[in-house]
Each structure stands twice: as structure tokens, then as C-alpha cells.
PDB file of C-alpha atoms in Angstrom:
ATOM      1  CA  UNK A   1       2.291  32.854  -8.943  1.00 48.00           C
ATOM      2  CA  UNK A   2      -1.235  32.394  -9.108  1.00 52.00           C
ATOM      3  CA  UNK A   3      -1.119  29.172 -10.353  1.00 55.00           C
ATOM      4  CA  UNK A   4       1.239  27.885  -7.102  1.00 54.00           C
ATOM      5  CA  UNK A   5      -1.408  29.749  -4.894  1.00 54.00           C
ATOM      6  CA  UNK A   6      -4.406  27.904  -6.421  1.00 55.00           C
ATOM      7  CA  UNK A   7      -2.878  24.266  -6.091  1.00 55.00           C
ATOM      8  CA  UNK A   8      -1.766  24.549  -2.681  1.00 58.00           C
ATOM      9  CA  UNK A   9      -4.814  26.338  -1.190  1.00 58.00           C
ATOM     10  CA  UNK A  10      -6.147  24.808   1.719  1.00 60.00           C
ATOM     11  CA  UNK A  11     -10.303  24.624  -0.164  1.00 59.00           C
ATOM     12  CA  UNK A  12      -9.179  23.159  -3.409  1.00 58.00           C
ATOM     13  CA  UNK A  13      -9.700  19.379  -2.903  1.00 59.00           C
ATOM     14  CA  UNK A  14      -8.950  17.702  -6.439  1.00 65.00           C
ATOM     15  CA  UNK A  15      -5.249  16.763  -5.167  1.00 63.00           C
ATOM     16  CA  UNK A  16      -5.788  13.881  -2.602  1.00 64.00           C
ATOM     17  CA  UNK A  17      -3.218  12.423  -1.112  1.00 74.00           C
ATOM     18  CA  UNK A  18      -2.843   8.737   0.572  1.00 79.00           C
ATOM     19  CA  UNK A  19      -0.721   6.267   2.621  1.00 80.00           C
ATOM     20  CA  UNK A  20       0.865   3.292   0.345  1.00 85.00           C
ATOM     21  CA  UNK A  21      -0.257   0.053   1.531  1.00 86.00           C
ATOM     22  CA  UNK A  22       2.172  -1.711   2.837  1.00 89.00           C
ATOM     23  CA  UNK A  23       0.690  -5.201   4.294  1.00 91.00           C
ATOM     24  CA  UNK A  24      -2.096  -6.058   1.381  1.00 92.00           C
ATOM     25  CA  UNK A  25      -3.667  -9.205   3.079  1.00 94.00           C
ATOM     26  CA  UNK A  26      -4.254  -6.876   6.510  1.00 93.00           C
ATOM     27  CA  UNK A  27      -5.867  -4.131   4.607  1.00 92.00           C
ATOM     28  CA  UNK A  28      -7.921  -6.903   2.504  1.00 95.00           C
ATOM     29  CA  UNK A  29      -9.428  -7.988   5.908  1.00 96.00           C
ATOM     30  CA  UNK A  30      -9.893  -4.711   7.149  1.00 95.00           C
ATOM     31  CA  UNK A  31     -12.005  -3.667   4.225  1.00 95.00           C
ATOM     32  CA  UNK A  32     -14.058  -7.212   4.435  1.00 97.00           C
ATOM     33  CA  UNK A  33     -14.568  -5.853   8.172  1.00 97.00           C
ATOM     34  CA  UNK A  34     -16.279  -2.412   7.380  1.00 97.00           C
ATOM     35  CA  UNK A  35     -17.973  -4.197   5.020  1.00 97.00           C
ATOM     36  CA  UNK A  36     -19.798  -6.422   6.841  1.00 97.00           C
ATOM     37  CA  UNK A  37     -20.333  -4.022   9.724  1.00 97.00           C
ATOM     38  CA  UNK A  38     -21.717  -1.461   6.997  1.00 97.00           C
ATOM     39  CA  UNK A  39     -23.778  -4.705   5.790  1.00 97.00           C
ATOM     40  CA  UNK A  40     -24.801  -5.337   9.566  1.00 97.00           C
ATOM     41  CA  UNK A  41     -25.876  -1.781  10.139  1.00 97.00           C
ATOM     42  CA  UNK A  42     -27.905  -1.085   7.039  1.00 97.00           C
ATOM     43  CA  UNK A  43     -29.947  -4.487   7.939  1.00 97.00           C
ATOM     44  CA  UNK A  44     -30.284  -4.128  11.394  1.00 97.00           C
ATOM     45  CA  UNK A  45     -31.875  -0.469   9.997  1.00 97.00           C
ATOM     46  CA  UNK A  46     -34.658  -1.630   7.653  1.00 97.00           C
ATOM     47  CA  UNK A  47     -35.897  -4.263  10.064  1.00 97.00           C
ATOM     48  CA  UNK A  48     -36.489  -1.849  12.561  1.00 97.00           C
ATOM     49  CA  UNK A  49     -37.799   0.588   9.873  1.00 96.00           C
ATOM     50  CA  UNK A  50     -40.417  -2.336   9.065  1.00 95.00           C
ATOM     51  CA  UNK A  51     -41.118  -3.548  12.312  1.00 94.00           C
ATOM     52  CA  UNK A  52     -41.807  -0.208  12.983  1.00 93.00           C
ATOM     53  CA  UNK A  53     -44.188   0.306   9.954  1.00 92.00           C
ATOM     54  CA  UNK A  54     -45.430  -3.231  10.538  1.00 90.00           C
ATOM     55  CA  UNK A  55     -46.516  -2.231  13.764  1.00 91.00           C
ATOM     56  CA  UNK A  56     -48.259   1.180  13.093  1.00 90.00           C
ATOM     57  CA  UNK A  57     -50.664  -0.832  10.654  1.00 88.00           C
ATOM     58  CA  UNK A  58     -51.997  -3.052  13.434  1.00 85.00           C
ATOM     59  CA  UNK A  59     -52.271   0.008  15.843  1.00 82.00           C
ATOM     60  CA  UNK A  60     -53.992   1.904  13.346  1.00 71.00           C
ATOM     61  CA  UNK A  61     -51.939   4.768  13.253  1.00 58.00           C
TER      62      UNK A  61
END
């Protein structure tokens, strides 16, 4: 009995489970999606992270 009690416990998270994908093309564009808005975000993050370095050189900080 342990062995049912240790697979179905609610903090044991080796067994994952998933949705099939149904409508491949739709789910092809959705992951070209996050990835450009991933792509967008982590750019959009090291320009301000320069520009912000940039501009502590000049100010002499």
C-alpha cells in the first residue's frame, strides 16, 4: 500500500501529466509567439541594463 500512497501523493512531481495537441500548426505559432516575446523581453532588458551602466560612467558614479 505504500507504494500506491507514494505515486499518488500530492509532493511527488516525477509523474507529469499533459493535454494532447490537437491542432499542431496553432500550437507551432503559439510557441513562435512566446518566443519572440521571451526574445523581446530579454533585449529590451540588457539595453536598459547598459544604458543604465553606460550612463553611470559619464556621471561618475
Amino acid at each position: 500500500m505504500k507504494h500506491f500512497a507514494s505515486t499518488h501523493s500530492h509532493t511527488q512531481n516525477s509523474v507529469r501529466e499533459h493535454t494532447p495537441i490537437y491542432d499542431v500548426d496553432a500550437y507551432n505559432q503559439q510557441q513562435r509567439r512566446r518566443q519572440r516575446q521571451q526574445t523581446l523581453i530579454n533585449t529590451a532588458s540588457y539595453l536598459c541594463i547598459f544604458g543604465l551602466a553606460f550612463s553611470m560612467l559619464f556621471w561618475g558614479v
